[in-house]
mmCIF file of C-alpha atoms in Angstrom:
data_model
loop_
_atom_site.group_PDB
_atom_site.id
_atom_site.type_symbol
_atom_site.label_atom_id
_atom_site.label_comp_id
_atom_site.label_asym_id
_atom_site.label_seq_id
_atom_site.Cartn_x
_atom_site.Cartn_y
_atom_site.Cartn_z
ATOM 1 C CA MET A 1 13.424 -8.726 -11.547
ATOM 2 C CA LYS A 2 15.579 -6.391 -9.517
ATOM 3 C CA ILE A 3 15.155 -6.392 -5.705
ATOM 4 C CA ILE A 4 16.327 -3.390 -3.674
ATOM 5 C CA LYS A 5 16.390 -3.521 0.135
ATOM 6 C CA LYS A 6 16.199 -0.421 2.349
ATOM 7 C CA GLU A 7 15.947 0.107 6.089
ATOM 8 C CA TYR A 8 14.843 3.356 7.688
ATOM 9 C CA ILE A 9 14.273 4.980 11.016
ATOM 10 C CA TYR A 10 10.800 6.494 10.621
ATOM 11 C CA LYS A 11 11.678 10.177 10.087
ATOM 12 C CA GLU A 12 14.202 9.312 7.387
ATOM 13 C CA SER A 13 11.825 7.330 5.186
ATOM 14 C CA ARG A 14 9.394 9.791 3.554
ATOM 15 C CA ASP A 15 11.610 11.782 1.167
ATOM 16 C CA ASP A 16 13.790 8.851 0.142
ATOM 17 C CA LEU A 17 10.823 6.541 -0.485
ATOM 18 C CA LEU A 18 9.031 9.184 -2.537
ATOM 19 C CA ALA A 19 12.187 9.699 -4.608
ATOM 20 C CA GLN A 20 12.258 5.936 -5.269
ATOM 21 C CA LEU A 21 8.553 5.803 -6.247
ATOM 22 C CA ARG A 22 8.008 9.014 -8.245
ATOM 23 C CA GLY A 23 7.628 8.282 -11.935
ATOM 24 C CA LYS A 24 6.531 4.670 -11.332
ATOM 25 C CA VAL A 25 3.393 2.533 -11.099
ATOM 26 C CA PHE A 26 3.442 0.216 -8.073
ATOM 27 C CA HIS A 27 1.481 -2.088 -5.790
ATOM 28 C CA VAL A 28 2.215 -1.968 -2.053
ATOM 29 C CA THR A 29 1.998 -4.937 0.308
ATOM 30 C CA THR A 30 3.955 -6.592 3.126
ATOM 31 C CA HIS A 31 7.167 -8.626 2.834
ATOM 32 C CA HIS A 32 5.250 -11.764 3.825
ATOM 33 C CA THR A 33 2.612 -11.259 1.139
ATOM 34 C CA PHE A 34 5.277 -10.401 -1.445
ATOM 35 C CA TYR A 35 7.025 -13.733 -0.843
ATOM 36 C CA SER A 36 3.677 -15.559 -1.143
ATOM 37 C CA MET A 37 2.948 -13.732 -4.398
ATOM 38 C CA GLN A 38 6.406 -14.539 -5.704
ATOM 39 C CA ALA A 39 5.861 -18.238 -4.955
ATOM 40 C CA SER A 40 2.436 -18.216 -6.665
ATOM 41 C CA GLY A 41 3.763 -16.350 -9.703
ATOM 42 C CA PHE A 42 1.240 -13.508 -9.682
ATOM 43 C CA ILE A 43 -0.224 -10.532 -7.827
ATOM 44 C CA GLY A 44 -3.772 -11.689 -7.232
ATOM 45 C CA HIS A 45 -6.920 -9.608 -7.339
ATOM 46 C CA ASN A 46 -9.128 -9.972 -4.286
ATOM 47 C CA LYS A 47 -12.679 -9.954 -5.638
ATOM 48 C CA GLU A 48 -13.466 -13.277 -3.967
ATOM 49 C CA GLU A 49 -11.719 -12.160 -0.752
ATOM 50 C CA ARG A 50 -8.914 -14.716 -1.156
ATOM 51 C CA PHE A 51 -6.766 -12.473 1.046
ATOM 52 C CA PRO A 52 -7.580 -10.584 4.270
ATOM 53 C CA LEU A 53 -9.266 -7.230 3.739
ATOM 54 C CA ASN A 54 -7.940 -4.034 5.264
ATOM 55 C CA THR A 55 -10.161 -1.146 6.286
ATOM 56 C CA THR A 56 -10.274 0.473 2.843
ATOM 57 C CA SER A 57 -10.433 -2.588 0.610
ATOM 58 C CA GLU A 58 -13.880 -3.788 1.661
ATOM 59 C CA ASN A 59 -15.514 -1.241 -0.652
ATOM 60 C CA SER A 60 -12.611 -0.869 -3.081
ATOM 61 C CA LEU A 61 -13.676 -0.076 -6.638
ATOM 62 C CA GLY A 62 -10.876 -2.244 -8.048
ATOM 63 C CA ARG A 63 -11.391 -5.193 -5.702
ATOM 64 C CA LYS A 64 -15.106 -5.324 -6.504
ATOM 65 C CA ARG A 65 -14.261 -5.648 -10.209
ATOM 66 C CA GLY A 66 -11.479 -8.218 -9.829
ATOM 67 C CA TRP A 67 -8.719 -5.704 -10.594
ATOM 68 C CA VAL A 68 -5.364 -5.295 -8.845
ATOM 69 C CA CYS A 69 -4.837 -1.855 -7.305
ATOM 70 C CA PHE A 70 -1.745 0.212 -8.094
ATOM 71 C CA PHE A 71 -0.562 3.763 -7.499
ATOM 72 C CA ASP A 72 0.506 5.767 -10.536
ATOM 73 C CA LEU A 73 3.121 8.402 -9.691
ATOM 74 C CA ARG A 74 4.313 8.945 -13.259
ATOM 75 C CA ASN A 75 2.870 12.426 -13.772
ATOM 76 C CA ILE A 76 1.427 13.370 -10.391
ATOM 77 C CA SER A 77 1.692 16.957 -9.187
ATOM 78 C CA ASP A 78 3.080 17.725 -5.736
ATOM 79 C CA GLU A 79 -0.381 18.893 -4.647
ATOM 80 C CA ASP A 80 -2.108 15.696 -5.834
ATOM 81 C CA LEU A 81 0.611 13.593 -4.221
ATOM 82 C CA GLU A 82 -0.036 15.279 -0.863
ATOM 83 C CA TRP A 83 -3.799 14.676 -1.250
ATOM 84 C CA THR A 84 -3.105 11.039 -2.072
ATOM 85 C CA LEU A 85 -0.940 10.602 1.030
ATOM 86 C CA ARG A 86 -3.697 12.108 3.188
ATOM 87 C CA LYS A 87 -6.218 9.643 1.781
ATOM 88 C CA TYR A 88 -3.972 6.573 1.725
ATOM 89 C CA TYR A 89 -0.548 6.820 3.316
ATOM 90 C CA PHE A 90 1.137 4.205 1.138
ATOM 91 C CA LEU A 91 4.505 5.067 2.693
ATOM 92 C CA GLU A 92 3.473 3.210 5.867
ATOM 93 C CA PRO A 93 -0.136 1.950 5.912
ATOM 94 C CA ASP A 94 -1.349 1.405 9.486
ATOM 95 C CA TRP A 95 -2.693 -2.100 8.843
ATOM 96 C CA PHE A 96 0.775 -3.239 7.685
ATOM 97 C CA THR A 97 2.419 -2.134 10.952
ATOM 98 C CA ARG A 98 3.614 -4.653 13.539
ATOM 99 C CA TYR A 99 3.797 -3.478 17.155
ATOM 100 C CA THR A 100 6.277 -4.530 19.815
ATOM 101 C CA LYS A 101 6.616 -3.062 23.307
ATOM 102 C CA GLU A 102 9.631 -1.057 22.134
ATOM 103 C CA ASP A 103 8.715 0.054 18.606
ATOM 104 C CA THR A 104 6.617 -0.318 15.493
ATOM 105 C CA ILE A 105 7.964 -2.089 12.452
ATOM 106 C CA SER A 106 6.626 -1.876 8.917
ATOM 107 C CA GLU A 107 7.956 -4.403 6.429
ATOM 108 C CA LEU A 108 6.714 -3.116 3.091
ATOM 109 C CA ALA A 109 7.130 -4.330 -0.460
ATOM 110 C CA TYR A 110 6.621 -1.975 -3.385
ATOM 111 C CA LEU A 111 6.134 -3.998 -6.582
ATOM 112 C CA ILE A 112 6.943 -1.750 -9.532
ATOM 113 C CA LEU A 113 5.177 -2.552 -12.767
ATOM 114 C CA ASP A 114 7.158 -3.071 -15.957
ATOM 115 C CA ASP A 115 6.586 -0.552 -18.763
ATOM 116 C CA SER A 116 5.237 -3.349 -20.991
ATOM 117 C CA ALA A 117 2.181 -3.642 -18.709
ATOM 118 C CA LEU A 118 1.282 0.039 -18.629
ATOM 119 C CA SER A 119 -0.975 -0.086 -21.708
ATOM 120 C CA LYS A 120 -3.417 -2.271 -19.732
ATOM 121 C CA ILE A 121 -3.649 0.142 -16.785
ATOM 122 C CA ILE A 122 -7.182 1.410 -16.087
ATOM 123 C CA SER A 123 -7.567 4.939 -14.702
ATOM 124 C CA ILE A 124 -10.591 6.413 -12.929
ATOM 125 C CA GLU A 125 -11.239 8.416 -16.100
ATOM 126 C CA ASP A 126 -11.459 5.110 -18.028
ATOM 127 C CA VAL A 127 -13.935 3.757 -15.469
ATOM 128 C CA LYS A 128 -16.158 6.833 -15.678
ATOM 129 C CA LYS A 129 -15.984 6.909 -19.485
ATOM 130 C CA ASN A 130 -16.990 3.251 -19.807
ATOM 131 C CA GLU A 131 -19.356 2.874 -16.852
ATOM 132 C CA GLY A 132 -20.598 6.375 -16.118
ATOM 133 C CA GLN A 133 -20.506 7.235 -12.425
ATOM 134 C CA THR A 134 -18.973 4.722 -10.037
ATOM 135 C CA GLN A 135 -21.232 2.873 -7.634
ATOM 136 C CA ILE A 136 -22.071 4.635 -4.393
ATOM 137 C CA TYR A 137 -19.642 3.908 -1.557
ATOM 138 C CA GLU A 138 -16.912 2.573 -3.835
ATOM 139 C CA HIS A 139 -13.548 3.570 -2.449
ATOM 140 C CA TYR A 140 -10.668 4.785 -4.610
ATOM 141 C CA VAL A 141 -7.990 7.474 -4.531
ATOM 142 C CA PRO A 142 -8.793 9.647 -7.576
ATOM 143 C CA GLU A 143 -5.450 11.434 -7.809
ATOM 144 C CA ALA A 144 -3.247 8.340 -8.052
ATOM 145 C CA GLU A 145 -5.012 4.973 -7.902
ATOM 146 C CA VAL A 146 -5.141 2.875 -11.071
ATOM 147 C CA TRP A 147 -5.862 -0.778 -11.741
ATOM 148 C CA TYR A 148 -4.694 -3.780 -13.713
ATOM 149 C CA PRO A 149 -7.735 -5.683 -15.086
ATOM 150 C CA SER A 150 -6.845 -9.146 -13.737
ATOM 151 C CA ASP A 151 -4.235 -11.036 -11.749
ATOM 152 C CA VAL A 152 -0.791 -9.655 -12.648
ATOM 153 C CA PRO A 153 1.807 -12.214 -13.773
ATOM 154 C CA PHE A 154 5.014 -11.750 -11.797
ATOM 155 C CA SER A 155 6.885 -11.427 -15.093
ATOM 156 C CA LEU A 156 5.337 -7.930 -15.314
ATOM 157 C CA VAL A 157 7.036 -6.796 -12.080
ATOM 158 C CA LYS A 158 10.350 -5.208 -13.052
ATOM 159 C CA GLU A 159 11.537 -4.134 -9.612
ATOM 160 C CA VAL A 160 10.700 -4.709 -5.964
ATOM 161 C CA LEU A 161 11.608 -2.279 -3.222
ATOM 162 C CA LEU A 162 11.688 -4.146 0.116
ATOM 163 C CA VAL A 163 11.538 -1.616 2.929
ATOM 164 C CA ILE A 164 11.730 -1.880 6.707
ATOM 165 C CA ILE A 165 10.660 1.200 8.670
ATOM 166 C CA GLN A 166 11.247 1.219 12.413
ATOM 167 C CA ARG A 167 9.761 3.750 14.816
ATOM 168 C CA LYS A 168 10.515 3.825 18.544
ATOM 169 C CA ALA A 169 7.536 3.651 20.873
ATOM 170 C CA PRO A 170 6.813 7.121 22.330
ATOM 171 C CA LYS A 171 7.576 6.221 25.941
ATOM 172 C CA ASP A 172 8.189 9.885 26.810
ATOM 173 C CA LYS A 173 4.576 10.775 25.882
ATOM 174 C CA PRO A 174 2.251 8.795 28.194
ATOM 175 C CA TRP A 175 -0.937 9.224 26.163
ATOM 176 C CA LEU A 176 0.730 8.186 22.880
ATOM 177 C CA TYR A 177 2.521 5.298 24.567
ATOM 178 C CA ALA A 178 -0.807 4.099 26.014
ATOM 179 C CA HIS A 179 -2.213 4.145 22.466
ATOM 180 C CA HIS A 180 0.860 2.259 21.234
ATOM 181 C CA MET A 181 0.492 -0.397 23.948
ATOM 182 C CA ASP A 182 -3.241 -0.713 23.235
ATOM 183 C CA ALA A 183 -2.430 -1.434 19.574
ATOM 184 C CA TYR A 184 0.269 -3.889 20.675
ATOM 185 C CA GLU A 185 -2.180 -5.743 22.961
ATOM 186 C CA LYS A 186 -4.852 -5.890 20.257
ATOM 187 C CA GLN A 187 -2.329 -7.292 17.799
ATOM 188 C CA GLN A 188 -1.160 -9.880 20.346
ATOM 189 C CA ASN A 189 -4.743 -10.928 21.103
ATOM 190 C CA LYS A 190 -5.589 -11.151 17.395
ATOM 191 C CA SER A 191 -2.532 -13.294 16.588
ATOM 192 C CA GLY A 192 -3.154 -15.525 19.619
ATOM 193 C CA SER A 193 -6.738 -16.348 18.660
#
């Protein structure tokens, strides 16, 4: 498994990250979770809520079925990619961001699936063909989200892109800085409890 490390200042990250991810199928998580997965030997599904849920995974179509969620950027159009990023900004998901008084830091891991695993990938078209309509309130990103039907052995991860994105706190914009500090305080209170 190849590991690539990249560090960005926020505005520099988008185009370079997309260039690294286009044409690939990947799972996104944090550095911390990546190292835990690596130690366990697999990317685990979260049907039984073994891992903390973020705001979109509570009603995730894949999670409810015991599947691991991936993004498939192999043949995505520019228009569908933009729609995907509006629905789920996998280039820097909010719930993976750590706040300090001076900046925000995102430590992301993109786990790129090996070609040998692609035949098992389940698309939304597969779900609809086999199950009919999805259940009401199930969350998924129709343009790019796909699933692996069980825990994914780490041997099926061919490459990992470890990324750090740093963004300075907007101290020159009082309203935005107040929002930043509110998020910082909430994160401090949550980690202290």
